[in-house]
Coordinates of C-alpha atoms and ligand atoms in Angstrom, one line a residue:
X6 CA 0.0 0.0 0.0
X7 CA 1.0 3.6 -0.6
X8 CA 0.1 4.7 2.4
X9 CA 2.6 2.4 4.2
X10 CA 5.8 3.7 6.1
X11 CA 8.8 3.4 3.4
X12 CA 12.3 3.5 5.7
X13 CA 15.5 2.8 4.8
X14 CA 17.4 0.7 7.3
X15 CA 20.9 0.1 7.9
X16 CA 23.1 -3.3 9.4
X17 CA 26.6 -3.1 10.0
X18 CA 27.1 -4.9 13.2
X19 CA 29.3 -7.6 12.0
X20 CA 30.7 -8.4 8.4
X21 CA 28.1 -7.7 6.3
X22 CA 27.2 -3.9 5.3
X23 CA 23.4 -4.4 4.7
X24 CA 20.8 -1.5 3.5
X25 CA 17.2 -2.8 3.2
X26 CA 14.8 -0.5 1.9
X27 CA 10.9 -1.6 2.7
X28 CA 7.1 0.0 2.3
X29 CA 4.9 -1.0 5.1
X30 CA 5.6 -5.5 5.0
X31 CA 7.4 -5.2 1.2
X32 CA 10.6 -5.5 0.6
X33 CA 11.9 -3.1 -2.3
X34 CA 15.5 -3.6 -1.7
X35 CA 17.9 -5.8 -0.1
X36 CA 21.2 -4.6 -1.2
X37 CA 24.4 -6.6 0.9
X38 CA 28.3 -5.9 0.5
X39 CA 29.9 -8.5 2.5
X40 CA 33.5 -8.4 3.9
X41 CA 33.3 -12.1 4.6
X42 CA 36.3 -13.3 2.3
X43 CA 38.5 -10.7 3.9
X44 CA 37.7 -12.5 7.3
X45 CA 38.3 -15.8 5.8
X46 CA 42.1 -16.6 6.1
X47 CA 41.7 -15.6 10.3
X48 CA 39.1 -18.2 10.6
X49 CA 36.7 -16.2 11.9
X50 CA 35.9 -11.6 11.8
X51 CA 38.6 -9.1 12.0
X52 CA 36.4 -6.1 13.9
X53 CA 38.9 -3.8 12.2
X54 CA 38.6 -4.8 8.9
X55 CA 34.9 -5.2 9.1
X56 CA 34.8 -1.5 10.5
X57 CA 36.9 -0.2 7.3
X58 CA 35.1 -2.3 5.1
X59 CA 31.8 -0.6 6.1
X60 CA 33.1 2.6 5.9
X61 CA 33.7 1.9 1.8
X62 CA 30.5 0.1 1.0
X63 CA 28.2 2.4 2.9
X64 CA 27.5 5.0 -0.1
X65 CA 27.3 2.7 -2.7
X66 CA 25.3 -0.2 -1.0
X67 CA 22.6 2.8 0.0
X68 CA 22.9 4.1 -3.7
X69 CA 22.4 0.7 -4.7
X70 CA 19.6 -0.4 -2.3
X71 CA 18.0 3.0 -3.8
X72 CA 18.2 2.7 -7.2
X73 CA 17.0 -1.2 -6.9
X74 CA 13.7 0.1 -5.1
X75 CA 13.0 2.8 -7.5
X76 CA 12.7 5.6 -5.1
X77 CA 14.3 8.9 -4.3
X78 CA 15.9 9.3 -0.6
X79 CA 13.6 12.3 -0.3
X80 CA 10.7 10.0 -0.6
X81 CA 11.7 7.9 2.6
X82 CA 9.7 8.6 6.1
X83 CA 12.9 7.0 8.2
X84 CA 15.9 5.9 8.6
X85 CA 16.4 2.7 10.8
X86 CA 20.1 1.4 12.0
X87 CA 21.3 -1.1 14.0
X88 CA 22.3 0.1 17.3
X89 CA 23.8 -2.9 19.0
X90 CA 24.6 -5.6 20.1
X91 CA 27.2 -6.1 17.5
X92 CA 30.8 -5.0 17.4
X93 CA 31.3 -1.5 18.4
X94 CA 33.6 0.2 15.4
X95 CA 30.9 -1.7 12.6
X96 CA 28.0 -0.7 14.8
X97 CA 29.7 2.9 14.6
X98 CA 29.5 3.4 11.0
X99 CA 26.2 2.2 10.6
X100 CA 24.5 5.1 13.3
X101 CA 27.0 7.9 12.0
X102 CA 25.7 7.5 8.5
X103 CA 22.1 6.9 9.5
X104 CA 22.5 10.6 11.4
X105 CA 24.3 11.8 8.5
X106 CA 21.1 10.6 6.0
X107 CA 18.8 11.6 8.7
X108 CA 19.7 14.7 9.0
X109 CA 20.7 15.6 5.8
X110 CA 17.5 14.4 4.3
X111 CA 15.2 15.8 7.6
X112 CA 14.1 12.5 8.2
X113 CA 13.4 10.7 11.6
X114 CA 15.6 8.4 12.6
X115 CA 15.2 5.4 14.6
X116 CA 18.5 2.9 16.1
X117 CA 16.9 -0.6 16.6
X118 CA 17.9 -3.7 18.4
X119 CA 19.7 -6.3 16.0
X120 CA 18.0 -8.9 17.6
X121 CA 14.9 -7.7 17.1
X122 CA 15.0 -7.1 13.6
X123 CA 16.4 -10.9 12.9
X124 CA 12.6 -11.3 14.4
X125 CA 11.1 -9.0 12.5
X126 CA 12.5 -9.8 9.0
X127 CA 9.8 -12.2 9.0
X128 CA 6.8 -10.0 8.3
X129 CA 8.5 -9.5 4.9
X130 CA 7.9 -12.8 3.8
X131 CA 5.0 -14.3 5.5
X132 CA 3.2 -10.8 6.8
X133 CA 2.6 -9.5 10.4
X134 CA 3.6 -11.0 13.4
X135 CA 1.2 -13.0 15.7
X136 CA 1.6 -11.7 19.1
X137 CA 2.9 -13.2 21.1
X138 CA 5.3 -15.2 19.2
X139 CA 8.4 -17.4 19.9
X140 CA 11.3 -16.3 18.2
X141 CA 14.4 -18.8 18.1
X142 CA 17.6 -16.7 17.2
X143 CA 20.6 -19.1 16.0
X144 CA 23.6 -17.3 14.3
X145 CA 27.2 -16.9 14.9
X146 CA 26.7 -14.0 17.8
X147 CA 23.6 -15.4 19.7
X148 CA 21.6 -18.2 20.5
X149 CA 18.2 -17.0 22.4
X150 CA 14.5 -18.3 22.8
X151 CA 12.4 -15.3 22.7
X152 CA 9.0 -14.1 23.7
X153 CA 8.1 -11.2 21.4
X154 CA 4.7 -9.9 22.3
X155 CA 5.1 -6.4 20.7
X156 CA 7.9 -6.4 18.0
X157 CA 8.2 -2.9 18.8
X158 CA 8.2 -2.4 22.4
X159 CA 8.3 -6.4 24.5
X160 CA 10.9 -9.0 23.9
X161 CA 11.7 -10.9 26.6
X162 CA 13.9 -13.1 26.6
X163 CA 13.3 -16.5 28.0
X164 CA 17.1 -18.5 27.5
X165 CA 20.7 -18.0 25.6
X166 CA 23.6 -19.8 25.5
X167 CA 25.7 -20.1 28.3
X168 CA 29.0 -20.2 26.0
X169 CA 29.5 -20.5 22.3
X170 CA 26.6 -19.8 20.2
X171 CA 25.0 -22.4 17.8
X172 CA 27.1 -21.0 14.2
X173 CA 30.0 -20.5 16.8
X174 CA 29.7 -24.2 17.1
X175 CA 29.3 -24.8 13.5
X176 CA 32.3 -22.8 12.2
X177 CA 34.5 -24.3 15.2
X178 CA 33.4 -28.0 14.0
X179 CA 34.1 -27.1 10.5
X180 CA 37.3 -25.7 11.4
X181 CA 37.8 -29.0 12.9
X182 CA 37.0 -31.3 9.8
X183 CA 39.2 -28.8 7.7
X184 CA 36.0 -27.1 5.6
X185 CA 36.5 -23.6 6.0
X186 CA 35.3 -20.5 7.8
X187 CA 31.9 -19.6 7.8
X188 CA 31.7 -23.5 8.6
X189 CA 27.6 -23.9 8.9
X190 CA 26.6 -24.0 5.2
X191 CA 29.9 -26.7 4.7
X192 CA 29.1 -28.8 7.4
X193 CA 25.3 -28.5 6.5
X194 CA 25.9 -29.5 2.9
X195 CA 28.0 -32.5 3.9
X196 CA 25.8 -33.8 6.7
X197 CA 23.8 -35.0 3.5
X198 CA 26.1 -37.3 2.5
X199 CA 26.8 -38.6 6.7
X200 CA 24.6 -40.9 9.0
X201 CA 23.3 -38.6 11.1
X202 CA 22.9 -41.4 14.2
X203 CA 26.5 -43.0 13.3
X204 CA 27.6 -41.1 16.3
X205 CA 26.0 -40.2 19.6
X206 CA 27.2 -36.6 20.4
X207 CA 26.1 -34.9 23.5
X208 CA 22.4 -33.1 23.9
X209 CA 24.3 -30.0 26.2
X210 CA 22.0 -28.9 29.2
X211 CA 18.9 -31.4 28.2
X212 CA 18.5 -33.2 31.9
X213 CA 15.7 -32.5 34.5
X214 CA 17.7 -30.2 36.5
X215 CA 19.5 -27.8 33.6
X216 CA 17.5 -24.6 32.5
X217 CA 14.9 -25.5 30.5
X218 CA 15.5 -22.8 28.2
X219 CA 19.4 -22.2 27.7
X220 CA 21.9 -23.8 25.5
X221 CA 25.7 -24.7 25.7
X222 CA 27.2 -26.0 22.9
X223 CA 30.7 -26.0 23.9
X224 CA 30.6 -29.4 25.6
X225 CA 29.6 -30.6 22.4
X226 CA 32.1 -28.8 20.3
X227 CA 34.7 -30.4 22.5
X228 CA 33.4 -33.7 22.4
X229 CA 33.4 -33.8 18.6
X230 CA 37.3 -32.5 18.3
X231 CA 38.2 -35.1 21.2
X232 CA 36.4 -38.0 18.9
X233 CA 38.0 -36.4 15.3
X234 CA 41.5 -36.2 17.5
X235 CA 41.3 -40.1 18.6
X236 CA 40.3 -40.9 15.0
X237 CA 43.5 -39.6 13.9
X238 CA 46.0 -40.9 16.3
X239 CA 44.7 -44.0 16.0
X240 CA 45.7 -43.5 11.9
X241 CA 42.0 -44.2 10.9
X242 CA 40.5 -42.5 8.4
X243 CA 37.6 -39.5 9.5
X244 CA 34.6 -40.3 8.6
X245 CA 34.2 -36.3 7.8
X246 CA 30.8 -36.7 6.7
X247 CA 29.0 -38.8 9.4
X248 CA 30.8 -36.4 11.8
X249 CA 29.3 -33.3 10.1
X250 CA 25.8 -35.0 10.5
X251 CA 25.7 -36.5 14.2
X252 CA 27.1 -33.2 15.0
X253 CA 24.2 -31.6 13.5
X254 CA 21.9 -33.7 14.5
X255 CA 22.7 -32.7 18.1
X256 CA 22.6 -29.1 17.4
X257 CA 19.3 -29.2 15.8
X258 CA 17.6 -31.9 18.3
X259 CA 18.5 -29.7 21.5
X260 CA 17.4 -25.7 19.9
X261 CA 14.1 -27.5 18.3
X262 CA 13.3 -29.5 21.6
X263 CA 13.5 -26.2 23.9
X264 CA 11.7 -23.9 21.1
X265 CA 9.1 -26.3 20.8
X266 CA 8.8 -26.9 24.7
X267 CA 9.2 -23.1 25.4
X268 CA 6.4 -22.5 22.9
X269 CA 3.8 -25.5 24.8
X270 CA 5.2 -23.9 28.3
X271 CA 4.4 -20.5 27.7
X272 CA 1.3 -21.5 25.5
X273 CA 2.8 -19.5 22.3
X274 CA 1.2 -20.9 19.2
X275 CA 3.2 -19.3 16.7
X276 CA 7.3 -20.0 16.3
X277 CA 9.9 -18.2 14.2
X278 CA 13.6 -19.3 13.8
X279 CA 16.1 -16.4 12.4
X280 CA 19.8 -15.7 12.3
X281 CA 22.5 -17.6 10.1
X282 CA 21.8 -21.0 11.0
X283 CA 18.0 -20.7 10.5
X284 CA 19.4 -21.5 7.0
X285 CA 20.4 -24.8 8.0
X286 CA 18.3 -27.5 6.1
X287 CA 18.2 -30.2 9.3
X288 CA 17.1 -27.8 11.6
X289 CA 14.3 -26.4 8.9
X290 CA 13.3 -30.1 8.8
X291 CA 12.9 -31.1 12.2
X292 CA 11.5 -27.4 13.7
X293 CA 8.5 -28.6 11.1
X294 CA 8.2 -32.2 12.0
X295 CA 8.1 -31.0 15.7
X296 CA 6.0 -28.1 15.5
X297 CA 3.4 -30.3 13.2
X298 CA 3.1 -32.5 16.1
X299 CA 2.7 -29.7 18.9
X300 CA 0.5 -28.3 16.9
X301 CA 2.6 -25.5 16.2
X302 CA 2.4 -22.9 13.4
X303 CA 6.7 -22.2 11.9
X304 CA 7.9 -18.9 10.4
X305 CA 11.0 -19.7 9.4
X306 CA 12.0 -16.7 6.6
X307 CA 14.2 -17.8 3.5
X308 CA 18.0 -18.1 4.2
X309 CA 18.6 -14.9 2.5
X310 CA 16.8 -12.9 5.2
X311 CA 17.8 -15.1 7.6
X312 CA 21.5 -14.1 7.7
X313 CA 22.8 -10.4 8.6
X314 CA 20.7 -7.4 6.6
X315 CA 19.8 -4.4 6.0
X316 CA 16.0 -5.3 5.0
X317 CA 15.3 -6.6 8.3
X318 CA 16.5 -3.5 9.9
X319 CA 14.0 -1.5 7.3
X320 CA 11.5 -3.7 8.5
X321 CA 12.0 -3.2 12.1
X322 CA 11.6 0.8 11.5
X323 CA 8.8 0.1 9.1
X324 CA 6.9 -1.2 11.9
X325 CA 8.2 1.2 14.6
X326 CA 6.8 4.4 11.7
X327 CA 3.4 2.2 11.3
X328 CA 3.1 1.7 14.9
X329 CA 3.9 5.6 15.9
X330 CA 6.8 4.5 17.9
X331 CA 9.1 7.3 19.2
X332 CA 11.9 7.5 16.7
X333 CA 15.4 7.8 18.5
X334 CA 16.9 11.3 19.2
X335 CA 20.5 12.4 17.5
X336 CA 23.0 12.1 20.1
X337 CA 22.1 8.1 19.4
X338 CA 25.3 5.8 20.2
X339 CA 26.0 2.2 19.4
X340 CA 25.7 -0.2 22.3
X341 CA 28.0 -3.0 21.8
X342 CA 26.2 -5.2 24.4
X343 CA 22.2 -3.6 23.7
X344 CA 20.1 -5.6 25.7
X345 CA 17.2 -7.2 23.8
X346 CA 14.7 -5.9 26.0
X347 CA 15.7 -2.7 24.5
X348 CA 13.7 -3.5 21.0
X349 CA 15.0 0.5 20.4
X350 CA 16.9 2.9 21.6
X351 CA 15.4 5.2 23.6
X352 CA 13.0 2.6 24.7
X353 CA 10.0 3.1 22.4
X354 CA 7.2 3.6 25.1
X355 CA 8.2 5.4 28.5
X356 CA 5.2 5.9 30.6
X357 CA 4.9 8.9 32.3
X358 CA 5.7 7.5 35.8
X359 CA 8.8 6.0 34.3
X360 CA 10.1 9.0 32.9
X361 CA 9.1 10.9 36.9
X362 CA 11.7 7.5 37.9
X363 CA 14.1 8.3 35.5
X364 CA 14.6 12.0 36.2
X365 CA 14.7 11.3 40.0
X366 CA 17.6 8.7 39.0
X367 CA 19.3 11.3 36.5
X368 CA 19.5 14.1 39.9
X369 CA 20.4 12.2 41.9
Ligands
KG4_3 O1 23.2 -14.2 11.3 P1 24.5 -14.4 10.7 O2 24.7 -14.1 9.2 O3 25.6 -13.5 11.4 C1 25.7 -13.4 12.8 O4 26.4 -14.2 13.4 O5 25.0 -12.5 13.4 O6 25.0 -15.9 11.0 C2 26.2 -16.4 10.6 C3 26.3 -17.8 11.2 C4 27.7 -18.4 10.9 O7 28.2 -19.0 12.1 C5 27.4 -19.5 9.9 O8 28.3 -20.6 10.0 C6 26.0 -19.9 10.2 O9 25.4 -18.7 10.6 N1 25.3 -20.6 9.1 C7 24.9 -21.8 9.1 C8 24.3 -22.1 7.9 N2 24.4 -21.0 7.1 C9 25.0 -20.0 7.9 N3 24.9 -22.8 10.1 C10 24.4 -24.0 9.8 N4 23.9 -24.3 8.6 C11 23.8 -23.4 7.6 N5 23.2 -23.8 6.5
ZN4 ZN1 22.7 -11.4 13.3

């Protein structure tokens, strides 16, 4: 519709330098300059590299992201950025050129939570959100269960990993079987050719007495180096590809189990799953063989929203414009470690008793 908020929005808080450009729940552009290869050879990012990167694709990825939609920057009614969490030099670049377009262009401007907009990516591709849903986050930075019940304003979250995250756990397992950095799609396109119950990795934090809700991966990590290591020393050959699939297998059964328990718990009927390793084609599988028998209704957006953008930024600010959010003032700063509760920065609602709080806190 016409009538619908068109905003820019801006991602730089890892390797990718992402500018989406959305009207209302459309996506008109989605234009990505990734630094990835640069990180390659370190085995995993290089914050500086990624910070310089984004400092030399910003103009042209926003003229690109432009011209792809068809629209004039004059024509926009905001400009969204990622605010945080994310690394604090690539988060950097991202708010000082969103100020820069803001106010250049007299535009509002409005610094969103990453996590947030990995959740809200969604309503591109299969339209609004139900509220509340269940939002499973899996990517190289974070692993979270989370309750959004206002995209805008009320995330909570419910779990995280306790140490490595679940792509963490992929790229260190690839590193492992010699396949490269980013590891997930390798070991995800290998695990086809493996017996995914050849081997019986651990399930980390799944007995009766763990927290229901959080994850740890790095037992698991460990325990497939320790069985590749003993492997080798004993001169036998790897059985790379049945490694790749138990290890997956493991991944997927513990973040589905949760997500589908945390949805029956919490009596959530709708889940999504975002971030990098949403791509993954096991976990696709078995989050819909699960949720068909909870009775559970998946969201799962394609792999190219899945990972780091700009579009799902756009959408997030889309939403906050449709929704008359307050858009964020210009003294803005990244937050390296922006808690997810904070959906955007300032916090989108602030009640007037809140503000009385605050202002008592400020003096003191
Ligand atoms: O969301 P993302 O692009 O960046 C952040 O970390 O925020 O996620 C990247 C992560 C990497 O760890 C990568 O190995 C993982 O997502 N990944 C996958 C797959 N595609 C990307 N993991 C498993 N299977 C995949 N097909
Ligand atoms: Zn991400």
């Amino acid at each position: 519709m016409a009538d619908e908020p068109l905003v820019l929005g801006i991602e730089t808080s890892c390797d990718e330098t992402g500018v989406g450009i959305v009207r209302g729940t459309t996506l008109l552009a989605d234009a990505v300059a990734s630094s990835v290869n640069d990180h390659a050879r370190f085995g995993g990012v290089v914050p500086e590299i990624a910070s310089r990167a984004h400092l030399e694709e910003m103009v042209p990825t926003i003229q690109r992201a432009l011209d792809t939609a068809g629209i004039k920057a004059s024509d926009l009614d905001g400009i969204a950025v990622t605010a945080g969490p994310g690394l604090a030099g690539a988060l950097l670049v991202g708010v000082s050129a969103a100020k820069a377009y803001a106010w250049a262009l007299d535009k509002p401007l409005y610094g969103v939570n990453h996590l947030a907009s990995h959740i809200c990516v969604d309503q591109l591709e299969h339209g609004r959100l139900p509220e509340p849903t269940m939002a499973l986050l899996v990517s190289g930075g974070h692993s979270s269960l989370l309750l959004s019940a206002d995209i805008t304003t009320d995330i909570r979250p419910l779990g995280a990993t306790i140490d490595d995250a679940a792509g963490e756990a992929f790229d260190k397992v690839a590193r492992v079987l010699g396949l490269g950095f980013p590891g997930g799609p390798a070991v995800d396109r290998l695990a086809r050719e493996g017996d995914r119950k050849s081997i019986a990795f651990p399930r980390g934090l799944s007995s009766a007495k763990d927290p229901a809700y959080d994850f740890s991966f790095s037992g698991l990590k460990t325990a497939v180096a320790r069985w590749v290591e003993a492997k080798r020393r004993a001169g036998e050959e790897v059985p790379v590809a049945d490694v790749a699939a138990s290890f997956q297998e493991a991944v997927t059964d513990v973040l589905t189990r949760k997500a589908v328990k945390a949805c029956k718990e919490n009596g959530v009927e709708h889940l999504m799953i975002g971030g990098g390793v949403a791509a993954n084609s096991r976990l696709r599988e078995m989050a819909q063989q699960r949720c068909d028998k909870a009775g559970i209704v998946l969201r799962v957006p394609r792999p190219g929203l899945c990972t780091d953008n700009g579009a799902m930024v756009a959408a997030l600010g889309s939403e906050m414009v449709w929704r008359n959010r307050a858009p964020s003032s210009f003294d803005l700063s990244a937050d390296s470690s922006l808690p997810v509760t904070e959906v955007s920065v300032p916090a989108a609602t602030i009640e007037h008793g809140d503000l009385h709080a605050a202002a008592h806190l400020a003096l003191g």
